[in-house]
XYZ file of C-alpha atoms in Angstrom:
467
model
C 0.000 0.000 0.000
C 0.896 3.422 -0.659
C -0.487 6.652 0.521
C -0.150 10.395 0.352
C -1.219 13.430 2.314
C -2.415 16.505 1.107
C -2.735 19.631 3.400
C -6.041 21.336 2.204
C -5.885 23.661 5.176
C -4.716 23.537 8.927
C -8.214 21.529 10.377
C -8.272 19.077 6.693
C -6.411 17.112 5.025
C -6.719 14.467 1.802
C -5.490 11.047 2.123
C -4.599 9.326 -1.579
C -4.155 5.905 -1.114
C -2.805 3.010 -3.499
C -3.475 -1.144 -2.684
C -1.837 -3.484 -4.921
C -4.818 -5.666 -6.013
C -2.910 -8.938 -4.096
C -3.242 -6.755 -0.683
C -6.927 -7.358 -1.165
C -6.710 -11.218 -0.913
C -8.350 -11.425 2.802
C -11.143 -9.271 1.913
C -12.002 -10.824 -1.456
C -12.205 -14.434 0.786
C -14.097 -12.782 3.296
C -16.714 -11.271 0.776
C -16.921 -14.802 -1.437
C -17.611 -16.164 2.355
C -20.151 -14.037 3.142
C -22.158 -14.109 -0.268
C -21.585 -18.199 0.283
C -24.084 -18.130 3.764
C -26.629 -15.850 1.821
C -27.478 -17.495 -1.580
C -28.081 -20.828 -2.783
C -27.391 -22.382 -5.692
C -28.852 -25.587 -7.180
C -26.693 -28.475 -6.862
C -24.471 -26.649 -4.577
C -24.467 -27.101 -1.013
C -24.985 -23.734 1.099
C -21.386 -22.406 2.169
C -19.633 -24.802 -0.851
C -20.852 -22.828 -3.445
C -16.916 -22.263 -5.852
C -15.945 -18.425 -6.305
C -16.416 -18.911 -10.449
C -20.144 -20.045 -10.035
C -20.842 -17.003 -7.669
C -19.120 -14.662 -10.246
C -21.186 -16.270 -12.674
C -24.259 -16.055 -11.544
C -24.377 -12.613 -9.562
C -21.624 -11.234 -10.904
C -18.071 -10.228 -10.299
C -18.826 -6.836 -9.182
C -20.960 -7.794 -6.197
C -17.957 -9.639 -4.865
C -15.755 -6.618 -5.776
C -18.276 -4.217 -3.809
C -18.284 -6.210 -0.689
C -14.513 -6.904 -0.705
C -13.582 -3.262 -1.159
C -16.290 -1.974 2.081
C -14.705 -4.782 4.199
C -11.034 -3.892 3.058
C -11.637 0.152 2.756
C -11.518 1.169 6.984
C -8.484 -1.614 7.204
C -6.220 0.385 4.584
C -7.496 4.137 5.872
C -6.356 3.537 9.305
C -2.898 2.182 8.232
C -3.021 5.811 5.979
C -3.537 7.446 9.079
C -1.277 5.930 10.999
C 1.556 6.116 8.657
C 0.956 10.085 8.360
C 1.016 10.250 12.305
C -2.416 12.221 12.076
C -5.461 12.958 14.339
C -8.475 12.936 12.619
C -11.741 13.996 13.785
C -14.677 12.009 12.906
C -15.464 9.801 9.897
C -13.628 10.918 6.553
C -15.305 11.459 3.093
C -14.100 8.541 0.824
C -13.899 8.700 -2.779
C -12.725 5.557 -5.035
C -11.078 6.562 -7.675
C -10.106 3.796 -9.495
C -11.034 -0.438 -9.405
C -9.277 -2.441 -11.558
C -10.161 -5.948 -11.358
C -6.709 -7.773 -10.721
C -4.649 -4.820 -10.568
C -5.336 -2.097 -8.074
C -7.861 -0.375 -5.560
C -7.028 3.635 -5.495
C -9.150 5.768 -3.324
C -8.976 9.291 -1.445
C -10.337 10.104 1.834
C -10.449 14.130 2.993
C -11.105 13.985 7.203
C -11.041 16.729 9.991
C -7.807 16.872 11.995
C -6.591 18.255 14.877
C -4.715 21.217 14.728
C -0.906 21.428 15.110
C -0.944 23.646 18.625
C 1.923 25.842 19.775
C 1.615 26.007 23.595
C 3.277 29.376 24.760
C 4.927 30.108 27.715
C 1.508 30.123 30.506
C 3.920 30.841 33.964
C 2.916 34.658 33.267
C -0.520 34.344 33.811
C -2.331 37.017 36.492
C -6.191 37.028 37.462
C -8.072 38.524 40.017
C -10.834 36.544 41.642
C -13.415 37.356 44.837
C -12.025 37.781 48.274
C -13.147 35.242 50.836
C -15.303 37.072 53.294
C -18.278 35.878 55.491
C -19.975 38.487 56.877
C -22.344 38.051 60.341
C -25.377 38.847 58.311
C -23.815 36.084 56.369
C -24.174 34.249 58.892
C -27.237 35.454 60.013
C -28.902 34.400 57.365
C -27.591 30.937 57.119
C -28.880 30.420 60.986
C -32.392 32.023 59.473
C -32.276 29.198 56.813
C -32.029 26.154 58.866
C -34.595 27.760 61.479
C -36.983 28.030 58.269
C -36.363 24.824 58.138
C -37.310 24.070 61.747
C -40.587 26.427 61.693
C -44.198 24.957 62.082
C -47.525 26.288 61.338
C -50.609 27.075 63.136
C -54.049 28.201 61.425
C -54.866 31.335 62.130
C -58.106 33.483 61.471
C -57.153 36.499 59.944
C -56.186 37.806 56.627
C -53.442 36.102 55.121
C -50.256 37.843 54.809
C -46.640 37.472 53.506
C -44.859 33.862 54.561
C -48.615 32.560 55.699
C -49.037 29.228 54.422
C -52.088 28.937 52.805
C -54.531 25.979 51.281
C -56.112 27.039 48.258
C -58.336 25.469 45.449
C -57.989 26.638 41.857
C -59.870 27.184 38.836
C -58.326 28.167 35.372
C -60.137 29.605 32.381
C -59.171 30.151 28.505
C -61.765 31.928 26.285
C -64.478 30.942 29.574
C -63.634 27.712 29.182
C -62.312 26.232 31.796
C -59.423 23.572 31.104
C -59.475 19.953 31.918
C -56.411 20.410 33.262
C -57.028 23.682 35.192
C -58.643 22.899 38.194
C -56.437 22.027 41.535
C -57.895 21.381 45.040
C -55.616 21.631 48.876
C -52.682 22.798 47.006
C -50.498 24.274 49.537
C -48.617 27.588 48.849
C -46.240 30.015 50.980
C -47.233 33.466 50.044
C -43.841 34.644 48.160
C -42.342 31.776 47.271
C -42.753 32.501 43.793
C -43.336 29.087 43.184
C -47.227 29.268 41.570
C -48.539 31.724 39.021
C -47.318 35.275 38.650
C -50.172 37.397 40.670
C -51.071 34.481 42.707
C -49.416 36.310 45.983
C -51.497 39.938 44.867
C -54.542 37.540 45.118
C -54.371 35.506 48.186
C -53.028 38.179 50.311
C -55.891 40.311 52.439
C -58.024 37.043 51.907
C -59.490 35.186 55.299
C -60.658 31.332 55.134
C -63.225 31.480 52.631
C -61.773 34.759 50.474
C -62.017 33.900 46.679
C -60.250 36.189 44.324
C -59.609 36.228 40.529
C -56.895 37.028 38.073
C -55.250 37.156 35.021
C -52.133 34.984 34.901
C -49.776 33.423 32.030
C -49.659 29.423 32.205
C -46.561 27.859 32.706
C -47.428 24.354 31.621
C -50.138 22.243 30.916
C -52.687 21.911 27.516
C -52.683 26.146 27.577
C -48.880 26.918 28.383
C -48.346 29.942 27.190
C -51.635 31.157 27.096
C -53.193 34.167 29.160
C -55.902 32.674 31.687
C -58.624 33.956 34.016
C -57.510 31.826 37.463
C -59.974 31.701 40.246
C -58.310 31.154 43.496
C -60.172 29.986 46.561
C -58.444 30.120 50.234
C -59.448 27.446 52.270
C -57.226 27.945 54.658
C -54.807 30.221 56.242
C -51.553 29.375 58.968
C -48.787 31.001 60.097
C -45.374 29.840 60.316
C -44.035 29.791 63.873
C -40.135 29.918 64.267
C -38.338 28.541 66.729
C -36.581 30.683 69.213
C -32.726 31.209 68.510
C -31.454 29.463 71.811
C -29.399 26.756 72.633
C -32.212 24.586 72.381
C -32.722 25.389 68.720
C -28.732 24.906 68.199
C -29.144 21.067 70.147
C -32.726 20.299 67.580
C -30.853 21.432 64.146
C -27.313 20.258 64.954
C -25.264 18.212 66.785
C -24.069 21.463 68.644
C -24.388 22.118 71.871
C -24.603 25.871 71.937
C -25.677 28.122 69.442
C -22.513 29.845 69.324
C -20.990 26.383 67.952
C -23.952 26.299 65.230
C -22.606 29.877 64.663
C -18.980 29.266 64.377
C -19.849 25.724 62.195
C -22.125 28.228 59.888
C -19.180 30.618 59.020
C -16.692 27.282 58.882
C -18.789 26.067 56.099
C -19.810 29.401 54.361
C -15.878 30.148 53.862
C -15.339 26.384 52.864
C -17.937 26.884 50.005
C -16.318 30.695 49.510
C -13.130 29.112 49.082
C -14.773 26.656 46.597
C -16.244 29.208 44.353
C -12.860 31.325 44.375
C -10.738 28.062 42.847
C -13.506 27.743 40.667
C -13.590 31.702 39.430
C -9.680 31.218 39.055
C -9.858 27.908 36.630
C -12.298 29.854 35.066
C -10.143 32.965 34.403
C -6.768 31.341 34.090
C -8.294 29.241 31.225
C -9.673 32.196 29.452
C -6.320 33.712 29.772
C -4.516 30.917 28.199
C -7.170 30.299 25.495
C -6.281 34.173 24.599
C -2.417 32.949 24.479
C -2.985 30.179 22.126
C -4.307 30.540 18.219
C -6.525 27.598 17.378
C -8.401 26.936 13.919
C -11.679 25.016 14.181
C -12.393 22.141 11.688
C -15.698 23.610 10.172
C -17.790 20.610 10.066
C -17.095 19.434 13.807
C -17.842 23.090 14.518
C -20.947 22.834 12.965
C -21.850 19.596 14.616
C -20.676 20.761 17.696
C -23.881 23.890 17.298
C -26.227 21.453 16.186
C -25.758 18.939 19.198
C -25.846 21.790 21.722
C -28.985 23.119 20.047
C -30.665 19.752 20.050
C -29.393 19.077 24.437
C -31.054 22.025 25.258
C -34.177 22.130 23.517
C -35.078 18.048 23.945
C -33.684 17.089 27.269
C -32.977 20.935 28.987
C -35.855 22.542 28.141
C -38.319 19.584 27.526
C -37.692 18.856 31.170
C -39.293 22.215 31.975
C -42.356 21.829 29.462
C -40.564 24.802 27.488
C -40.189 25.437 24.002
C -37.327 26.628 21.821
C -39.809 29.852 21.016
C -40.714 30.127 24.792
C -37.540 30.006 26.022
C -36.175 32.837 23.467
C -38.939 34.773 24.453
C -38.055 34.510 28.296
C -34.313 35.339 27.850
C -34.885 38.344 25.569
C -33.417 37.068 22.487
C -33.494 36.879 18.979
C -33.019 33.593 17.028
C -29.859 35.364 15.484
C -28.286 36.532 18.599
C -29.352 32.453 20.457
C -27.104 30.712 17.258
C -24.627 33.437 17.568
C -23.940 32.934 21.150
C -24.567 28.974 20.579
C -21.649 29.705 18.056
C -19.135 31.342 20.392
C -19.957 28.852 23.569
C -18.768 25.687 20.666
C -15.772 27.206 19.181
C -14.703 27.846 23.094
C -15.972 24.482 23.956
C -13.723 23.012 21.165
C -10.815 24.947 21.915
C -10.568 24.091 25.243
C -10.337 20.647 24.574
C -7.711 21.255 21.889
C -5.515 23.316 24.064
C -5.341 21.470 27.086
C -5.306 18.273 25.309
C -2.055 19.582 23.545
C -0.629 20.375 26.988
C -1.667 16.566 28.842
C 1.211 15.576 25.697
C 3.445 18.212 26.224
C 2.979 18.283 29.963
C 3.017 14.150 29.442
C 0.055 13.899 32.334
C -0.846 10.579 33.083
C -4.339 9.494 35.184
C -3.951 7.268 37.949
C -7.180 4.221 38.607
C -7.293 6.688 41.815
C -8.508 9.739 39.854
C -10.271 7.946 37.282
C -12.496 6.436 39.945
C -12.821 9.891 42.160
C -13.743 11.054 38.799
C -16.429 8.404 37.912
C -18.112 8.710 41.578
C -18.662 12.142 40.839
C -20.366 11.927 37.299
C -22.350 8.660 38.679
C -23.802 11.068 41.373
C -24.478 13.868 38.994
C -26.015 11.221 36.746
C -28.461 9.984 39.216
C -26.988 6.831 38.634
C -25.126 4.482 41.124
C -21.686 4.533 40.604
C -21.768 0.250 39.668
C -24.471 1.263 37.225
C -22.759 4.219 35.960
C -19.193 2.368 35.650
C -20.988 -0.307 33.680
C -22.795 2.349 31.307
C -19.563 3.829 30.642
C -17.309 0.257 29.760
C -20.495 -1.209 27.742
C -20.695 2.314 25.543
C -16.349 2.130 25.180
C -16.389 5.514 26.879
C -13.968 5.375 29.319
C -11.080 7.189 26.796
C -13.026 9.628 27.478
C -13.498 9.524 30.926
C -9.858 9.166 31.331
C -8.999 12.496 29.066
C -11.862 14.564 31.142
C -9.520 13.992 34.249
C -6.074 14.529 31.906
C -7.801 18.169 31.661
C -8.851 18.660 34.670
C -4.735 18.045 35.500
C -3.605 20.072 32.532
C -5.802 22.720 34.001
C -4.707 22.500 37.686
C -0.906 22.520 36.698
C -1.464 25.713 34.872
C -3.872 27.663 37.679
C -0.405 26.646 40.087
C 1.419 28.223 38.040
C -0.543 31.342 37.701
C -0.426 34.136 39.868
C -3.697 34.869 41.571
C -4.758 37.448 43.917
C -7.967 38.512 45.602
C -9.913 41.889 45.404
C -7.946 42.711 48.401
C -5.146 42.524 46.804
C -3.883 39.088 48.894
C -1.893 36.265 47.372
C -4.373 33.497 46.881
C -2.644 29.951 47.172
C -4.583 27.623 45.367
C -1.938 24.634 45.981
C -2.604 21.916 48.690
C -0.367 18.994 48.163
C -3.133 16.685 50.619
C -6.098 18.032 48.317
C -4.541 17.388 44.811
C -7.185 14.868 43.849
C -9.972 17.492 45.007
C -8.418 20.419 42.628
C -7.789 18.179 39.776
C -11.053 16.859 40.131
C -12.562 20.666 40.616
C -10.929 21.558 37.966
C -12.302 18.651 35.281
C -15.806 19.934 36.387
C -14.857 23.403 35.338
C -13.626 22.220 32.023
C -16.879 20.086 31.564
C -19.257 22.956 32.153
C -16.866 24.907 29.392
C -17.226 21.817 27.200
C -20.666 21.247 28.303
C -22.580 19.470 24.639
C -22.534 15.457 24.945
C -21.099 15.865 21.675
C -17.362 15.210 23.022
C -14.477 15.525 20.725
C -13.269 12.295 22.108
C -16.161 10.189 21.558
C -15.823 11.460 17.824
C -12.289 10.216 17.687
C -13.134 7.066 18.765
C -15.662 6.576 15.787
């Protein structure tokens, strides 16, 4: 075999490959085999049927056509391994010449990845949030759990802000009211936000037996979307009764003595998750200053893939979950269908770059993932998945997707080594240390999530190479 490359630009290249007709013998077999166990011929046993009697009879170019797709992904990976290249996804194959005896000659143009200078990245400076818990931070925390901790009593009076309140309701469309639109003893906290917009206006001033009507937009149902006339009936009315903010209370809610303790745990854990969001805020801006160091050319179909599978995540499994439409949902956020692909746009090529980039720097870096990480790292996504991590672990190895598991973590560590080695500082102007030689696993891991949310489409670059 003989092959060729041909730059067509820096994401593409064309493959022209030459096989020497005897380099075919394996696949001819294989294709007389396989035509053997689906025909039969009179006076010819199934299987034994000779290779001039199938030519005969259904011709020498049926053999030729099966040969040459069994033979055709064989010869293109030894192309692509002789050139050394990366390709992205599945090429575009053109035969250009078949003779019968003599030779198979055939070009395939494919998507590759980029050849990627990694600068110098020690020079990196960002600025991130200052870790500060304030007492009404913790205030508010302690407020929280006692929320948490209230009960109710019914009351007879009007009900008011935080009342909880039973209520039966009626929905109309055109004076029609919907199949779906009538609800009996649903319970609401006035303010929530958590019913229909003007629901609070209605109910509040209303005693036990107050009705009320208004004019609210549906969020769901037969009518989403749709303007109706809602009839709201209070049934009901209680107030929420806190518990006082005593040692008692601390003893109920926590395994703290004292509410001082509860106190002094509150702040421990509000700087703990402040401390969280500031490593995360620096992976975040020490990638976007490297992806400004580096110059990366997108492949234009995998770009183009890359918008279509975002596209279809969020409007069949984001915003189906919510009952939402694509239309809806544009409407809500304030945009136009040209500024949603535009942004869609942007969010890919970033996507795609970041996995470029960093992948370049796991090689250059040489970063290797230990069974440690790799399982740290497939706990996590079981969790997020819903999914025990036995059932996760055996969804990954029966869909061959644990190269990609393993080069989500190699980011996450190409990532971490280049936040280390970034200068970061607070808006106090303090030194932040993000290094912590017993929490390594935590920051590579923190940092792989970071990547993923950058990365985000199930459409994974990876998964594509492994096609």
């Amino acid at each position: 075999m003989k092959s060729a490359v041909e730059t067509l630009n820096p994401t593409r290249v064309r493959l022209t490959v030459e096989v020497p007709f005897e380099e075919l013998k394996d696949s001819l077999d294989a294709a007389y085999k396989k035509i053997n166990q689906q025909v039969t011929v009179k006076g010819f046993r199934k299987g034994k049927i000779p290779a001039r009697v199938i030519d005969q009879r259904f011709g020498r170019g049926a053999v030729l056509e099966e040969a040459v797709n069994d033979a055709l992904p064989k010869f293109y990976t030894e192309a692509v391994n002789e050139a050394d290249l990366n390709p992205l996804g599945q090429p575009e194959v053109d035969i250009t010449e078949l003779k019968d005896g003599e030779l198979l000659a055939f070009t395939a143009e494919v998507d590759i990845r980029p050849a990627i200078e990694i600068p110098d990245y020690s020079g990196i400076e960002v600025t991130v949030d200052a870790v500060e818990v304030s007492d009404e931070d913790v205030e508010k925390s302690v407020e929280q759990l006692r929320g948490r901790f209230a009960s109710t009593k019914d009351v007879e009076r009007a009900a008011e802000d935080g009342d909880v309140v039973t209520i039966d309701l009626e929905a109309k469309v055109d004076g029609e009211v919907l199949e779906d639109g009538v609800a009996q003893d649903v319970s609401y906290t006035i303010g929530s936000g958590e019913l229909l917009e003007g629901i609070d206006e209605a109910v509040k001033g209303l005693e036990a037996g107050g009705e009320a009507t208004f004019t609210s937009q549906l969020k769901g149902g037969s009518a989403e979307g749709k303007d109706a006339e809602v009839t709201v009936k209070v049934t009901k009315v209680s107030a929420r009764e806190l518990p006082e903010l005593d040692d008692e209370f601390a003893g109920m809610a926590s395994e703290f003595d004292t509410l001082e303790e509860l106190k002094a745990d509150s702040r421990k854990r509000l700087e703990n998750m402040k401390q969280y969001d500031q490593a995360t805020q620096a992976q975040e801006r020490v990638l976007e200053k490297l992806l400004e160091l580096v110059e990366v050319p997108i492949p234009e179909k995998l770009l183009a893939d890359e918008v279509q599978t975002r596209k279809h995540n969020l409007e069949h499994h984001q915003l189906g979950q919510m009952g939402l439409s694509i239309e809806k949902y544009l409407e809500i956020q304030g945009k136009t269908v040209e500024e949603f692909d535009a942004e869609t746009a942007e969010q890919a090529i970033k996507g795609i770059k970041t996995q470029f980039v960093l992948d370049e720097l796991v090689n250059k870096e040489k970063l290797n993932v230990n069974q440690e990480e790799l399982t740290e790292h497939l706990m996590r996504r079981a969790a997020s998945s819903g999914m025990s991590p036995d059932q996760f672990a055996q969804a990954v190895v029966e869909g061959g997707q644990v190269p990609m598991l393993v080069g989500e973590v190699a980011r996450g560590k190409a990532l971490a080594a280049v936040v280390e080695a970034a200068k970061v500082t607070d808006t106090n102007g303090e030194v932040v240390d993000l290094s912590d030689d017993e929490d390594d696993e935590n920051a590579v891991e923190q940092a792989a999530e970071t990547v993923e949310n950058v990365v985000e489409a199930d459409g994974e670059i990876a998964a594509d190479e492994a096609k």
